[in-house]
Amino acid sequence: DLLGISKNLGQGQTDRGSEFVHGVKNIQGKDPWNAGRCIHGEPSEAEVQPDRDLGKSIKPNCRNVVRKEEDCLRSFGVPTVRKDIPNKEFRSVADYQNYGDEPEAVDLLFPSNYSEVGIQEQDFRSPRTRQEIKALFEKVGYQ
């Protein structure tokens, strides 16, 4: 069975033994530098240790340092859902801000059964008067 080993494909080559290598041998001389050593290198113990500034901002004026006592609970940065700016009545297509009224990712992946006809989930949960319910039933033909 020749599974997993090279075989003669009938091109006139004889069996040259398991030590035969096509091309130039990789190891030459006393200090062999091969492809594996090029990829992995030979780092020292100090080079393998994590950097001192790992996880810290080293950019000037962007260090999130609390300078006042009242800022100890301050959140730095901008929130993902922007509740600090007013929601616009008519938004531009180029407005990428999330004002908190956008659908969740799960709603985009698995939309509701009635979304094709323009009915949202909140339409089922909103309270209705007796007259509205009666009008709905009359529209579908139920008396």
PDB file of C-alpha atoms in Angstrom:
ATOM      1  CA  ASP A   1       0.000   0.000   0.000  1.00  0.00           C
ATOM      2  CA  LEU A   2       1.507   3.336  -1.091  1.00  0.00           C
ATOM      3  CA  LEU A   3      -0.863   5.597   0.823  1.00  0.00           C
ATOM      4  CA  GLY A   4       0.939   8.633   2.246  1.00  0.00           C
ATOM      5  CA  ILE A   5       4.309   7.992   0.589  1.00  0.00           C
ATOM      6  CA  SER A   6       5.733   9.071  -2.752  1.00  0.00           C
ATOM      7  CA  LYS A   7       5.544   6.639  -5.614  1.00  0.00           C
ATOM      8  CA  ASN A   8       7.214   6.215  -8.982  1.00  0.00           C
ATOM      9  CA  LEU A   9       4.897   7.511 -11.698  1.00  0.00           C
ATOM     10  CA  GLY A  10       6.682   5.558 -14.426  1.00  0.00           C
ATOM     11  CA  GLN A  11       9.027   8.294 -15.585  1.00  0.00           C
ATOM     12  CA  GLY A  12      12.160   6.181 -15.483  1.00  0.00           C
ATOM     13  CA  GLN A  13      13.198   7.075 -11.941  1.00  0.00           C
ATOM     14  CA  THR A  14      14.452   4.349  -9.710  1.00  0.00           C
ATOM     15  CA  ASP A  15      14.036   4.184  -5.955  1.00  0.00           C
ATOM     16  CA  ARG A  16      16.736   6.488  -4.520  1.00  0.00           C
ATOM     17  CA  GLY A  17      16.135   5.765  -0.835  1.00  0.00           C
ATOM     18  CA  SER A  18      14.445   7.658   1.991  1.00  0.00           C
ATOM     19  CA  GLU A  19      17.366  10.097   2.461  1.00  0.00           C
ATOM     20  CA  PHE A  20      17.198  11.492  -1.091  1.00  0.00           C
ATOM     21  CA  VAL A  21      16.118  15.162  -1.392  1.00  0.00           C
ATOM     22  CA  HIS A  22      15.248  16.961  -4.617  1.00  0.00           C
ATOM     23  CA  GLY A  23      16.999  20.324  -4.980  1.00  0.00           C
ATOM     24  CA  VAL A  24      19.616  21.826  -2.663  1.00  0.00           C
ATOM     25  CA  LYS A  25      19.803  20.597   0.914  1.00  0.00           C
ATOM     26  CA  ASN A  26      18.530  23.104   3.427  1.00  0.00           C
ATOM     27  CA  ILE A  27      21.155  22.549   6.124  1.00  0.00           C
ATOM     28  CA  GLN A  28      24.693  23.579   5.227  1.00  0.00           C
ATOM     29  CA  GLY A  29      27.558  24.462   7.531  1.00  0.00           C
ATOM     30  CA  LYS A  30      27.675  24.678  11.320  1.00  0.00           C
ATOM     31  CA  ASP A  31      24.834  27.183  11.909  1.00  0.00           C
ATOM     32  CA  PRO A  32      21.862  26.144   9.799  1.00  0.00           C
ATOM     33  CA  TRP A  33      19.363  28.952   9.191  1.00  0.00           C
ATOM     34  CA  ASN A  34      16.271  27.468   7.590  1.00  0.00           C
ATOM     35  CA  ALA A  35      12.720  28.581   6.777  1.00  0.00           C
ATOM     36  CA  GLY A  36      11.414  27.509  10.192  1.00  0.00           C
ATOM     37  CA  ARG A  37      13.929  29.709  11.982  1.00  0.00           C
ATOM     38  CA  CYS A  38      13.094  32.612   9.637  1.00  0.00           C
ATOM     39  CA  ILE A  39       9.411  32.340  10.572  1.00  0.00           C
ATOM     40  CA  HIS A  40       9.791  31.747  14.307  1.00  0.00           C
ATOM     41  CA  GLY A  41      13.089  33.545  14.877  1.00  0.00           C
ATOM     42  CA  GLU A  42      15.076  33.204  18.069  1.00  0.00           C
ATOM     43  CA  PRO A  43      13.683  35.826  20.468  1.00  0.00           C
ATOM     44  CA  SER A  44      15.321  36.426  23.809  1.00  0.00           C
ATOM     45  CA  GLU A  45      13.371  36.138  27.074  1.00  0.00           C
ATOM     46  CA  ALA A  46      13.007  39.943  27.231  1.00  0.00           C
ATOM     47  CA  GLU A  47      11.566  40.068  23.705  1.00  0.00           C
ATOM     48  CA  VAL A  48       8.911  37.477  24.575  1.00  0.00           C
ATOM     49  CA  GLN A  49       7.598  39.476  27.568  1.00  0.00           C
ATOM     50  CA  PRO A  50       4.577  41.767  27.012  1.00  0.00           C
ATOM     51  CA  ASP A  51       5.233  45.465  26.467  1.00  0.00           C
ATOM     52  CA  ARG A  52       4.994  47.849  29.435  1.00  0.00           C
ATOM     53  CA  ASP A  53       2.402  49.973  27.644  1.00  0.00           C
ATOM     54  CA  LEU A  54       0.180  47.075  26.567  1.00  0.00           C
ATOM     55  CA  GLY A  55      -3.436  48.191  26.954  1.00  0.00           C
ATOM     56  CA  LYS A  56      -2.482  51.808  27.644  1.00  0.00           C
ATOM     57  CA  SER A  57      -2.720  54.804  25.358  1.00  0.00           C
ATOM     58  CA  ILE A  58       0.703  56.230  24.573  1.00  0.00           C
ATOM     59  CA  LYS A  59      -0.577  58.985  22.265  1.00  0.00           C
ATOM     60  CA  PRO A  60      -0.036  62.447  23.815  1.00  0.00           C
ATOM     61  CA  ASN A  61      -3.187  64.107  25.248  1.00  0.00           C
ATOM     62  CA  CYS A  62      -5.221  60.898  24.869  1.00  0.00           C
ATOM     63  CA  ARG A  63      -4.380  59.062  28.063  1.00  0.00           C
ATOM     64  CA  ASN A  64      -7.780  59.082  29.866  1.00  0.00           C
ATOM     65  CA  VAL A  65      -6.150  60.339  33.045  1.00  0.00           C
ATOM     66  CA  VAL A  66      -8.488  61.497  35.799  1.00  0.00           C
ATOM     67  CA  ARG A  67      -7.300  64.951  36.855  1.00  0.00           C
ATOM     68  CA  LYS A  68     -10.161  65.892  39.185  1.00  0.00           C
ATOM     69  CA  GLU A  69     -11.667  63.946  42.057  1.00  0.00           C
ATOM     70  CA  GLU A  70     -15.211  64.376  40.698  1.00  0.00           C
ATOM     71  CA  ASP A  71     -14.158  62.690  37.426  1.00  0.00           C
ATOM     72  CA  CYS A  72     -13.277  59.344  39.029  1.00  0.00           C
ATOM     73  CA  LEU A  73     -16.509  57.731  37.690  1.00  0.00           C
ATOM     74  CA  ARG A  74     -16.303  59.471  34.311  1.00  0.00           C
ATOM     75  CA  SER A  75     -16.681  57.395  31.164  1.00  0.00           C
ATOM     76  CA  PHE A  76     -14.265  58.397  28.463  1.00  0.00           C
ATOM     77  CA  GLY A  77     -15.131  58.350  24.777  1.00  0.00           C
ATOM     78  CA  VAL A  78     -18.382  58.617  22.860  1.00  0.00           C
ATOM     79  CA  PRO A  79     -21.309  56.261  23.519  1.00  0.00           C
ATOM     80  CA  THR A  80     -22.427  53.916  20.763  1.00  0.00           C
ATOM     81  CA  VAL A  81     -26.056  54.978  21.113  1.00  0.00           C
ATOM     82  CA  ARG A  82     -26.060  58.770  21.025  1.00  0.00           C
ATOM     83  CA  LYS A  83     -28.560  59.968  23.623  1.00  0.00           C
ATOM     84  CA  ASP A  84     -26.522  63.113  24.259  1.00  0.00           C
ATOM     85  CA  ILE A  85     -27.528  64.727  20.944  1.00  0.00           C
ATOM     86  CA  PRO A  86     -31.103  65.365  19.767  1.00  0.00           C
ATOM     87  CA  ASN A  87     -32.709  62.924  17.360  1.00  0.00           C
ATOM     88  CA  LYS A  88     -33.443  64.480  13.973  1.00  0.00           C
ATOM     89  CA  GLU A  89     -36.929  64.266  12.511  1.00  0.00           C
ATOM     90  CA  PHE A  90     -35.609  63.679   8.984  1.00  0.00           C
ATOM     91  CA  ARG A  91     -32.263  61.943   8.872  1.00  0.00           C
ATOM     92  CA  SER A  92     -29.889  61.920   5.948  1.00  0.00           C
ATOM     93  CA  VAL A  93     -28.821  58.666   4.373  1.00  0.00           C
ATOM     94  CA  ALA A  94     -25.256  59.704   5.212  1.00  0.00           C
ATOM     95  CA  ASP A  95     -26.066  60.096   8.948  1.00  0.00           C
ATOM     96  CA  TYR A  96     -24.351  57.133  10.584  1.00  0.00           C
ATOM     97  CA  GLN A  97     -25.217  58.019  14.189  1.00  0.00           C
ATOM     98  CA  ASN A  98     -27.236  55.496  16.186  1.00  0.00           C
ATOM     99  CA  TYR A  99     -29.918  57.358  18.138  1.00  0.00           C
ATOM    100  CA  GLY A 100     -31.277  54.216  19.801  1.00  0.00           C
ATOM    101  CA  ASP A 101     -34.240  53.754  17.459  1.00  0.00           C
ATOM    102  CA  GLU A 102     -32.575  51.315  15.072  1.00  0.00           C
ATOM    103  CA  PRO A 103     -33.458  47.617  14.969  1.00  0.00           C
ATOM    104  CA  GLU A 104     -31.289  45.052  16.698  1.00  0.00           C
ATOM    105  CA  ALA A 105     -29.115  42.711  14.636  1.00  0.00           C
ATOM    106  CA  VAL A 106     -31.389  39.764  15.471  1.00  0.00           C
ATOM    107  CA  ASP A 107     -34.344  41.680  13.976  1.00  0.00           C
ATOM    108  CA  LEU A 108     -32.437  42.101  10.740  1.00  0.00           C
ATOM    109  CA  LEU A 109     -31.456  38.440  10.599  1.00  0.00           C
ATOM    110  CA  PHE A 110     -34.862  37.095  11.646  1.00  0.00           C
ATOM    111  CA  PRO A 111     -37.564  39.669  10.765  1.00  0.00           C
ATOM    112  CA  SER A 112     -41.102  39.322  12.065  1.00  0.00           C
ATOM    113  CA  ASN A 113     -43.682  37.396  10.025  1.00  0.00           C
ATOM    114  CA  TYR A 114     -45.690  40.557   9.354  1.00  0.00           C
ATOM    115  CA  SER A 115     -42.835  42.911   8.462  1.00  0.00           C
ATOM    116  CA  GLU A 116     -43.437  42.329   4.734  1.00  0.00           C
ATOM    117  CA  VAL A 117     -46.854  44.005   4.993  1.00  0.00           C
ATOM    118  CA  GLY A 118     -45.606  46.889   7.142  1.00  0.00           C
ATOM    119  CA  ILE A 119     -46.761  45.672  10.566  1.00  0.00           C
ATOM    120  CA  GLN A 120     -44.230  45.928  13.368  1.00  0.00           C
ATOM    121  CA  GLU A 121     -44.108  43.966  16.643  1.00  0.00           C
ATOM    122  CA  GLN A 122     -45.023  47.070  18.651  1.00  0.00           C
ATOM    123  CA  ASP A 123     -48.295  47.347  16.683  1.00  0.00           C
ATOM    124  CA  PHE A 124     -49.488  44.159  18.404  1.00  0.00           C
ATOM    125  CA  ARG A 125     -48.592  45.492  21.850  1.00  0.00           C
ATOM    126  CA  SER A 126     -50.173  48.951  21.615  1.00  0.00           C
ATOM    127  CA  PRO A 127     -53.492  49.352  23.498  1.00  0.00           C
ATOM    128  CA  ARG A 128     -56.592  49.909  21.336  1.00  0.00           C
ATOM    129  CA  THR A 129     -60.045  51.235  22.101  1.00  0.00           C
ATOM    130  CA  ARG A 130     -63.215  49.196  21.579  1.00  0.00           C
ATOM    131  CA  GLN A 131     -64.074  51.242  18.492  1.00  0.00           C
ATOM    132  CA  GLU A 132     -60.668  50.543  16.886  1.00  0.00           C
ATOM    133  CA  ILE A 133     -60.964  46.806  17.567  1.00  0.00           C
ATOM    134  CA  LYS A 134     -64.539  46.763  16.182  1.00  0.00           C
ATOM    135  CA  ALA A 135     -63.384  48.596  13.032  1.00  0.00           C
ATOM    136  CA  LEU A 136     -60.560  46.069  12.530  1.00  0.00           C
ATOM    137  CA  PHE A 137     -62.961  43.131  12.771  1.00  0.00           C
ATOM    138  CA  GLU A 138     -65.421  44.798  10.361  1.00  0.00           C
ATOM    139  CA  LYS A 139     -62.613  45.321   7.807  1.00  0.00           C
ATOM    140  CA  VAL A 140     -61.842  41.589   7.775  1.00  0.00           C
ATOM    141  CA  GLY A 141     -65.525  40.714   7.350  1.00  0.00           C
ATOM    142  CA  TYR A 142     -66.387  39.600  10.881  1.00  0.00           C
ATOM    143  CA  GLN A 143     -69.619  41.011  12.339  1.00  0.00           C
TER     144      GLN A 143
END
